[in-house]
Amino acid sequence: MTKMGVKPEKQSPKDAEAVNHKLLAQAGFIKQEMAGVFTYLPLGLKVLTKIENIVRKHMDKVGTEILMPTLTPKELWEKTGRLETVDILMKTIPANEVSRLKNDSEYIVSPTHEEIMTPLSAKYNLSYKDFPVSFYQIQTKFRNEPRAKNGLLRCREFRMKDLYSFHTSSEDFGNFYERMKEIYMNVFAELGLGNDTVIALASGGDFTKDYTHEFQTRLESGEDEIFLNKETGVAYNKEVAPEDVQDENKYERFNASEVGNIFPLGTKFSTAFEYDFVDADGSRKPVIMGSYGIGTSRLMGVLVEKFHDDKGIIWPENLAPFKVHLIDLRQPEKASEIYDSLVSSGVEVLLDDRETTPGEKFADADLIGCPFRVVVSEKSLAAGGVEVKRRNEKESRIVAIEELQSALG
Amino acid sequence: MTKMGVKPEKQSPKDAEAVNHKLLAQAGFIKQEMAGVFTYLPLGLKVLTKIENIVRKHMDKVGTEILMPTLTPKELWEKTGRLETVDILMKTIPANEVSRLKNDSEYIVSPTHEEIMTPLSAKYNLSYKDFPVSFYQIQTKFRNEPRAKNGLLRCREFRMKDLYSFHTSSEDFGNFYERMKEIYMNVFAELGLGNDTVIALASGGDFTKDYTHEFQTRLESGEDEIFLNKETGVAYNKEVAPEDVQDENKYERFNASEVGNIFPLGTKFSTAFEYDFVDADGSRKPVIMGSYGIGTSRLMGVLVEKFHDDKGIIWPENLAPFKVHLIDLRQPEKASEIYDSLVSSGVEVLLDDRETTPGEKFADADLIGCPFRVVVSEKSLAAGGVEVKRRNEKESRIVAIEELQSALG
């Protein structure tokens, strides 16, 4: 822990209001650089990477990973009309006079990639037999958000997985869209959010007159209001809820936080970029598109809002930055022996070797929230080994050092 | 290959001049979105990820990985005076009127991260006993480059590993700096560039009156001119070369491309941000810093400049997008059987199942440059198996299907 260069703090930052911001900042997962813009510190980057690798694994089943740029040409945004209408769109200009004299071009800082993706897919001029195709990326996005708030839940700069699919018929699009609903639910299940996440109807916004679908996770602190029809099981975002929605016999109301969304884009972008394909019968038709987003850094915030107690975070085991939080209470040799042995067997261990009080070490272990706390102390050694406690249990037990590995199973 | 959604092209793009741009674009590794801004397509992202994972493995030996943001506050750049002086610095402004009305703040689009890193490290208020500490990230950087050119070699948006180290004494800094030289040379050795890479003295620019060090790879098309003193073995970038440098008896001159650099930052940034530490004797001293960069997307360009012939790219085996390029010549069942068997044993295989001529398939295999080409055809099966050829060899041979795996060893 002394080698990490960062450490938990005594208190959460004064300007942090949301639980995820408070706990993640105090425990040393993130550092706010300005409103809505964060650095992911060693612990935070570990969790973010685990979330993104789970998302990646599921996306690889339906699409191919690429990486599109942040800076994109203004002309593409003019073509779709979004240069003037997207209210969170930013562009770059030179920051000073020397820079301006060298190159005063302006570029869009992309919040989403339909404008790049559509001409990219069109370029490769696929045969109708090669469809459907889909591409995804996991990458940083930018929004000129007026009120960045709630820690990782509403940022100006954030991490996102966006997938885009291309189809030659509405039927094919429909099948793919339904498959993506399943795949998204598999992602949220693996993240431990499956039982609390519903697919809610939402407005199509700029994209479509149809409904789009949001994946909403029940959360008291969530920004969205969801109405679930108790009879049909259909969930509605407030913005598209039926008139009789206040009828409590018919609808369950709850707060929720959006963890993903899927959009039928229709032919809006393929028409703007003249992306046609030649069908089997020789006729030209515009390609039908869909887009599918998951905010990966936002998910880290939602997970903390969901999994914590008054002492700190309680990470699901597959997302924890380390499996074991190893506390050395003045037994450096034994602790370092146990550390080496666990690490060499592939167990992820955070060693707290700081010169501080046991109380502070215990409090920080609860704050950081690794699944297992292992304490090496004179007392534990006298009792026959080390003290093992799960983060979500109250009682610890003594485990012989030879049996530690299997006790963590 | 038909599932990738992109495919090799008949010709390289008209505006491509550099070999790396021509070959990478034609083979389907990258797509230029505008001057100096590229999308990494499926093949390109695979290679970029392999390069970055090699860099990551070596950096993990000396530092901790974090992820700093792209958008950063202007005030930090004012503090160091770089807001006005950095000639490639860009900032964001709202792209349109609706966006401006919601939030007209301006943010710096970071080309480097000393301004974020220094206050970040200072915040955690480490004891002198905890030093040295170092952090690194692998991330996208932005430069308002007036003449973006040479494909991936000079971009407006590019991928970079940057590491920052913090020290309590010049001696400690010096030791770390020398260690980084070794570690960098290990990185370039693992990338296949070890024998052709020298450490050259270069100017300190804004940072320091001392020399800095560049890692320069011999390359006919390289932008830099290096003079190597034959007697002392010391290499100089032209900008700092001694007066007698044109003496051919004394100096070897060659073109090279910069693949990495390391900078002694001294106390420039720690002084600007008042980053002091309390030493063992109780006195306050400014922290001594160094920064260490490797352009990972640039390296992809250098590798192609280095490893190609007139037919295409010749990837080193540890960087190739796939180990095997499997060509199916109208033997779909056998080909797919071989594909499945290789993939399930963990071999990375690209299957060319397109409906096109054998000639085009062979040419594309050479263009893409995977280490092994395996052809399944009626002829090969009649001869007892599949045809195997290494990318860097002329002759192919027939290998029985049961022995294919060991033939790829």
mmCIF file of N, CA and C in Angstrom, chain A residues 3-7 9 31 33-34 37-42 45 64-73 83-84 86-87 89-96 98-99 102-103 107 116 120 123-126 129 133 135 142 144-146 156-157 355, chain B residues 3-7 9 31 33-34 37-42 45 64-73 83-84 86-87 89-96 98-99 102-103 107 116 120 123-126 129 133 135 142 144-146 156-157 355:
data_model
loop_
_atom_site.group_PDB
_atom_site.id
_atom_site.type_symbol
_atom_site.label_atom_id
_atom_site.label_comp_id
_atom_site.label_asym_id
_atom_site.label_seq_id
_atom_site.Cartn_x
_atom_site.Cartn_y
_atom_site.Cartn_z
ATOM 1 N N LYS A 3 3.489 1.530 -1.519
ATOM 2 C CA LYS A 3 4.074 1.673 -2.850
ATOM 3 C C LYS A 3 3.100 2.280 -3.866
ATOM 4 N N MET A 4 1.816 2.364 -3.482
ATOM 5 C CA MET A 4 0.812 2.838 -4.434
ATOM 6 C C MET A 4 0.912 4.325 -4.707
ATOM 7 N N GLY A 5 1.439 5.067 -3.726
ATOM 8 C CA GLY A 5 1.575 6.511 -3.920
ATOM 9 C C GLY A 5 0.311 7.282 -3.556
ATOM 10 N N VAL A 6 -0.777 6.583 -3.338
ATOM 11 C CA VAL A 6 -2.011 7.239 -2.883
ATOM 12 C C VAL A 6 -2.517 6.422 -1.694
ATOM 13 N N LYS A 7 -3.369 7.030 -0.892
ATOM 14 C CA LYS A 7 -3.863 6.299 0.285
ATOM 15 C C LYS A 7 -5.240 6.822 0.652
ATOM 16 N N GLU A 9 -8.240 8.595 2.660
ATOM 17 C CA GLU A 9 -8.195 9.860 3.396
ATOM 18 C C GLU A 9 -9.056 9.785 4.647
ATOM 19 N N LYS A 31 -10.135 10.674 -8.044
ATOM 20 C CA LYS A 31 -9.848 12.032 -7.579
ATOM 21 C C LYS A 31 -10.528 12.987 -8.555
ATOM 22 N N GLU A 33 -10.881 16.136 -10.656
ATOM 23 C CA GLU A 33 -9.968 17.167 -11.160
ATOM 24 C C GLU A 33 -10.696 18.490 -11.367
ATOM 25 N N MET A 34 -11.965 18.389 -11.762
ATOM 26 C CA MET A 34 -12.866 19.540 -11.790
ATOM 27 C C MET A 34 -14.264 18.951 -11.884
ATOM 28 N N VAL A 37 -15.165 15.656 -13.884
ATOM 29 C CA VAL A 37 -13.950 15.128 -14.525
ATOM 30 C C VAL A 37 -13.064 14.482 -13.445
ATOM 31 N N PHE A 38 -12.781 13.212 -13.618
ATOM 32 C CA PHE A 38 -12.085 12.445 -12.576
ATOM 33 C C PHE A 38 -10.837 11.752 -13.104
ATOM 34 N N THR A 39 -9.845 11.600 -12.207
ATOM 35 C CA THR A 39 -8.750 10.658 -12.430
ATOM 36 C C THR A 39 -9.136 9.339 -11.781
ATOM 37 N N TYR A 40 -8.863 8.235 -12.479
ATOM 38 C CA TYR A 40 -9.035 6.910 -11.885
ATOM 39 C C TYR A 40 -7.697 6.515 -11.286
ATOM 40 N N LEU A 41 -7.659 6.468 -9.950
ATOM 41 C CA LEU A 41 -6.445 6.118 -9.216
ATOM 42 C C LEU A 41 -6.226 4.599 -9.294
ATOM 43 N N PRO A 42 -5.094 4.093 -8.760
ATOM 44 C CA PRO A 42 -4.798 2.658 -8.932
ATOM 45 C C PRO A 42 -5.979 1.738 -8.620
ATOM 46 N N LEU A 45 -8.886 2.343 -11.250
ATOM 47 C CA LEU A 45 -8.620 1.825 -12.593
ATOM 48 C C LEU A 45 -8.757 0.307 -12.617
ATOM 49 N N THR A 64 -17.387 -6.561 -33.321
ATOM 50 C CA THR A 64 -15.932 -6.524 -33.411
ATOM 51 C C THR A 64 -15.464 -5.225 -32.781
ATOM 52 N N GLU A 65 -14.408 -5.315 -31.967
ATOM 53 C CA GLU A 65 -13.942 -4.121 -31.276
ATOM 54 C C GLU A 65 -13.035 -3.279 -32.173
ATOM 55 N N ILE A 66 -13.282 -1.987 -32.179
ATOM 56 C CA ILE A 66 -12.429 -1.008 -32.856
ATOM 57 C C ILE A 66 -12.221 0.159 -31.891
ATOM 58 N N LEU A 67 -11.469 1.167 -32.326
ATOM 59 C CA LEU A 67 -11.291 2.357 -31.493
ATOM 60 C C LEU A 67 -11.361 3.590 -32.383
ATOM 61 N N MET A 68 -12.443 4.329 -32.256
ATOM 62 C CA MET A 68 -12.607 5.549 -33.053
ATOM 63 C C MET A 68 -12.003 6.728 -32.296
ATOM 64 N N PRO A 69 -11.686 7.799 -33.031
ATOM 65 C CA PRO A 69 -11.038 8.928 -32.360
ATOM 66 C C PRO A 69 -12.017 9.816 -31.590
ATOM 67 N N THR A 70 -11.460 10.665 -30.739
ATOM 68 C CA THR A 70 -12.232 11.696 -30.050
ATOM 69 C C THR A 70 -12.458 12.894 -30.966
ATOM 70 N N LEU A 71 -11.392 13.366 -31.607
ATOM 71 C CA LEU A 71 -11.508 14.520 -32.513
ATOM 72 C C LEU A 71 -12.103 14.050 -33.837
ATOM 73 N N THR A 72 -13.144 14.721 -34.291
ATOM 74 C CA THR A 72 -13.761 14.327 -35.558
ATOM 75 C C THR A 72 -14.107 15.585 -36.356
ATOM 76 N N PRO A 73 -14.231 15.444 -37.688
ATOM 77 C CA PRO A 73 -14.446 16.633 -38.529
ATOM 78 C C PRO A 73 -15.836 17.249 -38.330
ATOM 79 N N LEU A 83 -24.532 19.286 -35.707
ATOM 80 C CA LEU A 83 -23.575 20.318 -35.297
ATOM 81 C C LEU A 83 -24.283 21.453 -34.560
ATOM 82 N N GLU A 84 -25.506 21.769 -34.982
ATOM 83 C CA GLU A 84 -26.231 22.881 -34.360
ATOM 84 C C GLU A 84 -27.172 22.454 -33.245
ATOM 85 N N VAL A 86 -27.071 19.392 -31.065
ATOM 86 C CA VAL A 86 -26.706 18.608 -29.874
ATOM 87 C C VAL A 86 -26.238 19.559 -28.772
ATOM 88 N N ASP A 87 -26.976 19.581 -27.654
ATOM 89 C CA ASP A 87 -26.762 20.636 -26.666
ATOM 90 C C ASP A 87 -25.579 20.384 -25.737
ATOM 91 N N LEU A 89 -22.577 19.352 -27.186
ATOM 92 C CA LEU A 89 -21.461 19.180 -28.131
ATOM 93 C C LEU A 89 -20.386 20.257 -27.901
ATOM 94 N N MET A 90 -19.118 19.813 -27.859
ATOM 95 C CA MET A 90 -17.996 20.739 -27.726
ATOM 96 C C MET A 90 -17.094 20.633 -28.949
ATOM 97 N N LYS A 91 -16.351 21.699 -29.206
ATOM 98 C CA LYS A 91 -15.322 21.628 -30.236
ATOM 99 C C LYS A 91 -14.016 22.156 -29.661
ATOM 100 N N THR A 92 -12.921 21.939 -30.393
ATOM 101 C CA THR A 92 -11.632 22.455 -29.933
ATOM 102 C C THR A 92 -11.286 23.730 -30.700
ATOM 103 N N ILE A 93 -10.565 24.598 -30.032
ATOM 104 C CA ILE A 93 -9.882 25.712 -30.696
ATOM 105 C C ILE A 93 -8.486 25.801 -30.078
ATOM 106 N N PRO A 94 -7.552 26.465 -30.755
ATOM 107 C CA PRO A 94 -6.217 26.603 -30.147
ATOM 108 C C PRO A 94 -6.334 27.310 -28.799
ATOM 109 N N ALA A 95 -5.508 26.887 -27.827
ATOM 110 C CA ALA A 95 -5.628 27.426 -26.469
ATOM 111 C C ALA A 95 -4.929 28.767 -26.312
ATOM 112 N N ASN A 96 -4.064 29.118 -27.266
ATOM 113 C CA ASN A 96 -3.319 30.372 -27.132
ATOM 114 C C ASN A 96 -2.901 30.868 -28.512
ATOM 115 N N VAL A 98 0.151 31.392 -29.979
ATOM 116 C CA VAL A 98 1.157 30.629 -30.744
ATOM 117 C C VAL A 98 0.530 29.397 -31.381
ATOM 118 N N SER A 99 -0.347 28.771 -30.666
ATOM 119 C CA SER A 99 -1.011 27.578 -31.197
ATOM 120 C C SER A 99 -1.942 27.968 -32.355
ATOM 121 N N LYS A 102 -0.208 28.538 -35.651
ATOM 122 C CA LYS A 102 0.252 27.318 -36.316
ATOM 123 C C LYS A 102 -0.879 26.569 -36.997
ATOM 124 N N ASN A 103 -2.056 26.543 -36.376
ATOM 125 C CA ASN A 103 -3.180 25.791 -36.939
ATOM 126 C C ASN A 103 -4.450 26.217 -36.228
ATOM 127 N N TYR A 107 -12.114 21.236 -34.346
ATOM 128 C CA TYR A 107 -12.535 19.832 -34.424
ATOM 129 C C TYR A 107 -13.600 19.559 -33.374
ATOM 130 N N ILE A 116 -19.093 9.048 -37.223
ATOM 131 C CA ILE A 116 -17.857 8.399 -37.693
ATOM 132 C C ILE A 116 -18.169 6.984 -38.156
ATOM 133 N N LEU A 120 -17.736 4.988 -41.886
ATOM 134 C CA LEU A 120 -16.734 3.919 -41.761
ATOM 135 C C LEU A 120 -17.307 2.608 -42.299
ATOM 136 N N LYS A 123 -17.843 2.625 -46.088
ATOM 137 C CA LYS A 123 -16.624 2.581 -46.882
ATOM 138 C C LYS A 123 -16.288 1.180 -47.377
ATOM 139 N N TYR A 124 -16.600 0.159 -46.571
ATOM 140 C CA TYR A 124 -16.142 -1.187 -46.915
ATOM 141 C C TYR A 124 -17.112 -1.933 -47.827
ATOM 142 N N ASN A 125 -18.217 -1.241 -48.196
ATOM 143 C CA ASN A 125 -19.030 -1.673 -49.323
ATOM 144 C C ASN A 125 -19.336 -3.172 -49.284
ATOM 145 N N LEU A 126 -19.966 -3.602 -48.215
ATOM 146 C CA LEU A 126 -20.212 -5.030 -48.043
ATOM 147 C C LEU A 126 -21.354 -5.515 -48.924
ATOM 148 N N LYS A 129 -25.009 -10.131 -48.374
ATOM 149 C CA LYS A 129 -24.806 -11.422 -47.694
ATOM 150 C C LYS A 129 -23.955 -11.278 -46.430
ATOM 151 N N VAL A 133 -23.611 -6.509 -39.677
ATOM 152 C CA VAL A 133 -22.301 -6.310 -39.075
ATOM 153 C C VAL A 133 -22.466 -5.377 -37.891
ATOM 154 N N PHE A 135 -19.995 -3.146 -34.823
ATOM 155 C CA PHE A 135 -18.706 -2.721 -34.279
ATOM 156 C C PHE A 135 -18.951 -2.112 -32.907
ATOM 157 N N PHE A 142 -17.190 12.769 -24.217
ATOM 158 C CA PHE A 142 -17.159 14.141 -23.706
ATOM 159 C C PHE A 142 -18.506 14.825 -23.877
ATOM 160 N N ASN A 144 -20.623 18.557 -22.796
ATOM 161 C CA ASN A 144 -20.630 19.875 -22.166
ATOM 162 C C ASN A 144 -21.798 19.957 -21.185
ATOM 163 N N GLU A 145 -21.745 19.102 -20.188
ATOM 164 C CA GLU A 145 -22.821 18.928 -19.207
ATOM 165 C C GLU A 145 -22.938 20.180 -18.336
ATOM 166 N N PRO A 146 -24.115 20.830 -18.300
ATOM 167 C CA PRO A 146 -24.206 22.045 -17.485
ATOM 168 C C PRO A 146 -24.095 21.754 -15.995
ATOM 169 N N ARG A 156 -18.679 15.158 -17.257
ATOM 170 C CA ARG A 156 -18.337 15.828 -18.513
ATOM 171 C C ARG A 156 -17.430 14.939 -19.363
ATOM 172 N N GLU A 157 -16.646 14.120 -18.678
ATOM 173 C CA GLU A 157 -15.772 13.164 -19.355
ATOM 174 C C GLU A 157 -16.007 11.827 -18.690
ATOM 175 N N GLU A 355 2.694 2.350 8.604
ATOM 176 C CA GLU A 355 2.969 2.515 10.033
ATOM 177 C C GLU A 355 1.855 3.341 10.647
ATOM 178 N N LYS B 3 -16.897 -11.671 -41.261
ATOM 179 C CA LYS B 3 -17.603 -11.196 -40.065
ATOM 180 C C LYS B 3 -16.992 -9.918 -39.494
ATOM 181 N N MET B 4 -15.799 -9.560 -39.971
ATOM 182 C CA MET B 4 -15.117 -8.395 -39.397
ATOM 183 C C MET B 4 -15.770 -7.074 -39.776
ATOM 184 N N GLY B 5 -16.456 -7.055 -40.935
ATOM 185 C CA GLY B 5 -17.108 -5.819 -41.363
ATOM 186 C C GLY B 5 -16.185 -4.876 -42.112
ATOM 187 N N VAL B 6 -14.900 -5.155 -42.100
ATOM 188 C CA VAL B 6 -13.941 -4.363 -42.886
ATOM 189 C C VAL B 6 -13.080 -5.361 -43.653
ATOM 190 N N LYS B 7 -12.453 -4.910 -44.704
ATOM 191 C CA LYS B 7 -11.635 -5.824 -45.494
ATOM 192 C C LYS B 7 -10.512 -5.062 -46.167
ATOM 193 N N GLU B 9 -8.174 -3.378 -48.986
ATOM 194 C CA GLU B 9 -8.614 -2.655 -50.182
ATOM 195 C C GLU B 9 -7.672 -2.931 -51.345
ATOM 196 N N LYS B 31 -8.056 3.590 -40.376
ATOM 197 C CA LYS B 31 -8.764 4.422 -41.350
ATOM 198 C C LYS B 31 -8.561 5.868 -40.930
ATOM 199 N N GLU B 33 -9.531 9.498 -40.406
ATOM 200 C CA GLU B 33 -10.791 10.247 -40.324
ATOM 201 C C GLU B 33 -10.600 11.698 -40.751
ATOM 202 N N MET B 34 -9.425 12.221 -40.487
ATOM 203 C CA MET B 34 -8.993 13.522 -41.007
ATOM 204 C C MET B 34 -7.486 13.571 -40.786
ATOM 205 N N VAL B 37 -5.639 12.010 -37.660
ATOM 206 C CA VAL B 37 -6.627 11.410 -36.756
ATOM 207 C C VAL B 37 -7.130 10.101 -37.376
ATOM 208 N N PHE B 38 -6.953 9.007 -36.666
ATOM 209 C CA PHE B 38 -7.240 7.687 -37.214
ATOM 210 C C PHE B 38 -8.195 6.891 -36.337
ATOM 211 N N THR B 39 -8.984 6.022 -37.007
ATOM 212 C CA THR B 39 -9.683 4.952 -36.310
ATOM 213 C C THR B 39 -8.797 3.710 -36.358
ATOM 214 N N TYR B 40 -8.710 2.999 -35.244
ATOM 215 C CA TYR B 40 -8.042 1.697 -35.226
ATOM 216 C C TYR B 40 -9.093 0.636 -35.491
ATOM 217 N N LEU B 41 -9.008 0.012 -36.669
ATOM 218 C CA LEU B 41 -9.954 -1.020 -37.083
ATOM 219 C C LEU B 41 -9.620 -2.325 -36.347
ATOM 220 N N PRO B 42 -10.435 -3.386 -36.518
ATOM 221 C CA PRO B 42 -10.209 -4.605 -35.718
ATOM 222 C C PRO B 42 -8.756 -5.086 -35.711
ATOM 223 N N LEU B 45 -6.482 -2.420 -33.844
ATOM 224 C CA LEU B 45 -6.653 -2.378 -32.389
ATOM 225 C C LEU B 45 -5.987 -3.584 -31.730
ATOM 226 N N THR B 64 2.768 2.581 -10.862
ATOM 227 C CA THR B 64 1.394 2.136 -10.680
ATOM 228 C C THR B 64 0.538 2.777 -11.753
ATOM 229 N N GLU B 65 -0.334 1.986 -12.368
ATOM 230 C CA GLU B 65 -1.146 2.521 -13.463
ATOM 231 C C GLU B 65 -2.361 3.273 -12.943
ATOM 232 N N ILE B 66 -2.587 4.430 -13.511
ATOM 233 C CA ILE B 66 -3.785 5.220 -13.235
ATOM 234 C C ILE B 66 -4.315 5.715 -14.581
ATOM 235 N N LEU B 67 -5.411 6.472 -14.557
ATOM 236 C CA LEU B 67 -5.936 7.042 -15.805
ATOM 237 C C LEU B 67 -6.384 8.468 -15.535
ATOM 238 N N MET B 68 -5.626 9.422 -16.051
ATOM 239 C CA MET B 68 -5.975 10.830 -15.861
ATOM 240 C C MET B 68 -6.897 11.275 -16.986
ATOM 241 N N PRO B 69 -7.645 12.366 -16.763
ATOM 242 C CA PRO B 69 -8.602 12.787 -17.790
ATOM 243 C C PRO B 69 -7.950 13.547 -18.946
ATOM 244 N N THR B 70 -8.691 13.692 -20.027
ATOM 245 C CA THR B 70 -8.285 14.533 -21.153
ATOM 246 C C THR B 70 -8.584 16.001 -20.858
ATOM 247 N N LEU B 71 -9.805 16.275 -20.384
ATOM 248 C CA LEU B 71 -10.183 17.663 -20.069
ATOM 249 C C LEU B 71 -9.576 18.051 -18.733
ATOM 250 N N THR B 72 -8.881 19.164 -18.697
ATOM 251 C CA THR B 72 -8.267 19.592 -17.443
ATOM 252 C C THR B 72 -8.458 21.101 -17.287
ATOM 253 N N PRO B 73 -8.399 21.603 -16.040
ATOM 254 C CA PRO B 73 -8.697 23.025 -15.792
ATOM 255 C C PRO B 73 -7.598 23.945 -16.341
ATOM 256 N N LEU B 83 -0.016 27.655 -20.309
ATOM 257 C CA LEU B 83 -1.251 27.992 -21.037
ATOM 258 C C LEU B 83 -0.940 28.867 -22.240
ATOM 259 N N GLU B 84 0.051 29.749 -22.101
ATOM 260 C CA GLU B 84 0.377 30.669 -23.195
ATOM 261 C C GLU B 84 1.498 30.169 -24.101
ATOM 262 N N VAL B 86 2.673 26.659 -24.758
ATOM 263 C CA VAL B 86 2.715 25.364 -25.461
ATOM 264 C C VAL B 86 2.035 25.528 -26.816
ATOM 265 N N ASP B 87 2.820 25.335 -27.897
ATOM 266 C CA ASP B 87 2.316 25.720 -29.222
ATOM 267 C C ASP B 87 1.396 24.689 -29.854
ATOM 268 N N LEU B 89 -1.170 23.363 -27.857
ATOM 269 C CA LEU B 89 -2.229 23.234 -26.846
ATOM 270 C C LEU B 89 -3.593 23.638 -27.412
ATOM 271 N N MET B 90 -4.601 22.806 -27.166
ATOM 272 C CA MET B 90 -5.965 23.127 -27.582
ATOM 273 C C MET B 90 -6.868 23.232 -26.356
ATOM 274 N N LYS B 91 -7.975 23.969 -26.515
ATOM 275 C CA LYS B 91 -8.988 23.981 -25.469
ATOM 276 C C LYS B 91 -10.340 23.703 -26.100
ATOM 277 N N THR B 92 -11.336 23.437 -25.267
ATOM 278 C CA THR B 92 -12.681 23.209 -25.796
ATOM 279 C C THR B 92 -13.523 24.459 -25.613
ATOM 280 N N ILE B 93 -14.456 24.650 -26.529
ATOM 281 C CA ILE B 93 -15.538 25.620 -26.346
ATOM 282 C C ILE B 93 -16.820 24.928 -26.821
ATOM 283 N N PRO B 94 -17.990 25.432 -26.420
ATOM 284 C CA PRO B 94 -19.222 24.808 -26.905
ATOM 285 C C PRO B 94 -19.263 24.864 -28.438
ATOM 286 N N ALA B 95 -19.784 23.804 -29.065
ATOM 287 C CA ALA B 95 -19.761 23.723 -30.526
ATOM 288 C C ALA B 95 -20.884 24.514 -31.181
ATOM 289 N N ASN B 96 -21.882 24.898 -30.399
ATOM 290 C CA ASN B 96 -23.016 25.618 -30.984
ATOM 291 C C ASN B 96 -23.696 26.477 -29.921
ATOM 292 N N VAL B 98 -26.825 26.431 -28.589
ATOM 293 C CA VAL B 98 -27.554 25.764 -27.487
ATOM 294 C C VAL B 98 -26.596 25.232 -26.432
ATOM 295 N N SER B 99 -25.483 24.722 -26.900
ATOM 296 C CA SER B 99 -24.486 24.205 -25.959
ATOM 297 C C SER B 99 -23.862 25.356 -25.155
ATOM 298 N N LYS B 102 -25.949 26.612 -22.289
ATOM 299 C CA LYS B 102 -26.006 25.717 -21.130
ATOM 300 C C LYS B 102 -24.735 25.787 -20.283
ATOM 301 N N ASN B 103 -23.583 25.909 -20.953
ATOM 302 C CA ASN B 103 -22.319 25.930 -20.205
ATOM 303 C C ASN B 103 -21.222 26.432 -21.126
ATOM 304 N N TYR B 107 -12.161 24.224 -21.324
ATOM 305 C CA TYR B 107 -11.278 23.250 -20.690
ATOM 306 C C TYR B 107 -10.102 22.958 -21.612
ATOM 307 N N ILE B 116 -1.550 17.815 -14.133
ATOM 308 C CA ILE B 116 -2.517 17.045 -13.337
ATOM 309 C C ILE B 116 -1.759 16.178 -12.332
ATOM 310 N N LEU B 120 -1.751 15.949 -8.084
ATOM 311 C CA LEU B 120 -2.294 14.651 -7.652
ATOM 312 C C LEU B 120 -1.341 13.989 -6.670
ATOM 313 N N LYS B 123 -1.162 15.801 -3.292
ATOM 314 C CA LYS B 123 -2.354 15.665 -2.449
ATOM 315 C C LYS B 123 -2.187 14.596 -1.377
ATOM 316 N N TYR B 124 -1.476 13.509 -1.704
ATOM 317 C CA TYR B 124 -1.437 12.367 -0.787
ATOM 318 C C TYR B 124 -0.334 12.485 0.260
ATOM 319 N N ASN B 125 0.397 13.603 0.213
ATOM 320 C CA ASN B 125 1.211 14.020 1.339
ATOM 321 C C ASN B 125 2.026 12.869 1.948
ATOM 322 N N LEU B 126 2.863 12.283 1.103
ATOM 323 C CA LEU B 126 3.619 11.111 1.525
ATOM 324 C C LEU B 126 4.783 11.495 2.432
ATOM 325 N N LYS B 129 9.870 8.719 3.594
ATOM 326 C CA LYS B 129 10.206 7.293 3.548
ATOM 327 C C LYS B 129 9.479 6.566 2.416
ATOM 328 N N VAL B 133 8.011 7.551 -5.673
ATOM 329 C CA VAL B 133 6.770 6.991 -6.198
ATOM 330 C C VAL B 133 6.692 7.328 -7.674
ATOM 331 N N PHE B 135 3.840 7.004 -11.175
ATOM 332 C CA PHE B 135 2.543 6.657 -11.741
ATOM 333 C C PHE B 135 2.663 6.677 -13.252
ATOM 334 N N PHE B 142 -3.572 14.727 -27.278
ATOM 335 C CA PHE B 142 -4.056 15.627 -28.323
ATOM 336 C C PHE B 142 -3.062 16.758 -28.563
ATOM 337 N N ASN B 144 -2.345 20.168 -31.312
ATOM 338 C CA ASN B 144 -2.765 21.001 -32.433
ATOM 339 C C ASN B 144 -1.617 21.066 -33.456
ATOM 340 N N GLU B 145 -1.275 19.898 -33.983
ATOM 341 C CA GLU B 145 -0.132 19.719 -34.877
ATOM 342 C C GLU B 145 -0.408 20.427 -36.211
ATOM 343 N N PRO B 146 0.459 21.388 -36.611
ATOM 344 C CA PRO B 146 0.180 22.086 -37.874
ATOM 345 C C PRO B 146 0.296 21.169 -39.093
ATOM 346 N N ARG B 156 -2.485 14.280 -34.707
ATOM 347 C CA ARG B 156 -3.140 15.257 -33.824
ATOM 348 C C ARG B 156 -3.732 14.550 -32.609
ATOM 349 N N GLU B 157 -4.109 13.296 -32.816
ATOM 350 C CA GLU B 157 -4.640 12.480 -31.721
ATOM 351 C C GLU B 157 -3.887 11.166 -31.757
ATOM 352 N N GLU B 355 -15.588 -15.019 -50.757
ATOM 353 C CA GLU B 355 -15.795 -15.590 -52.093
ATOM 354 C C GLU B 355 -15.005 -14.762 -53.085
#
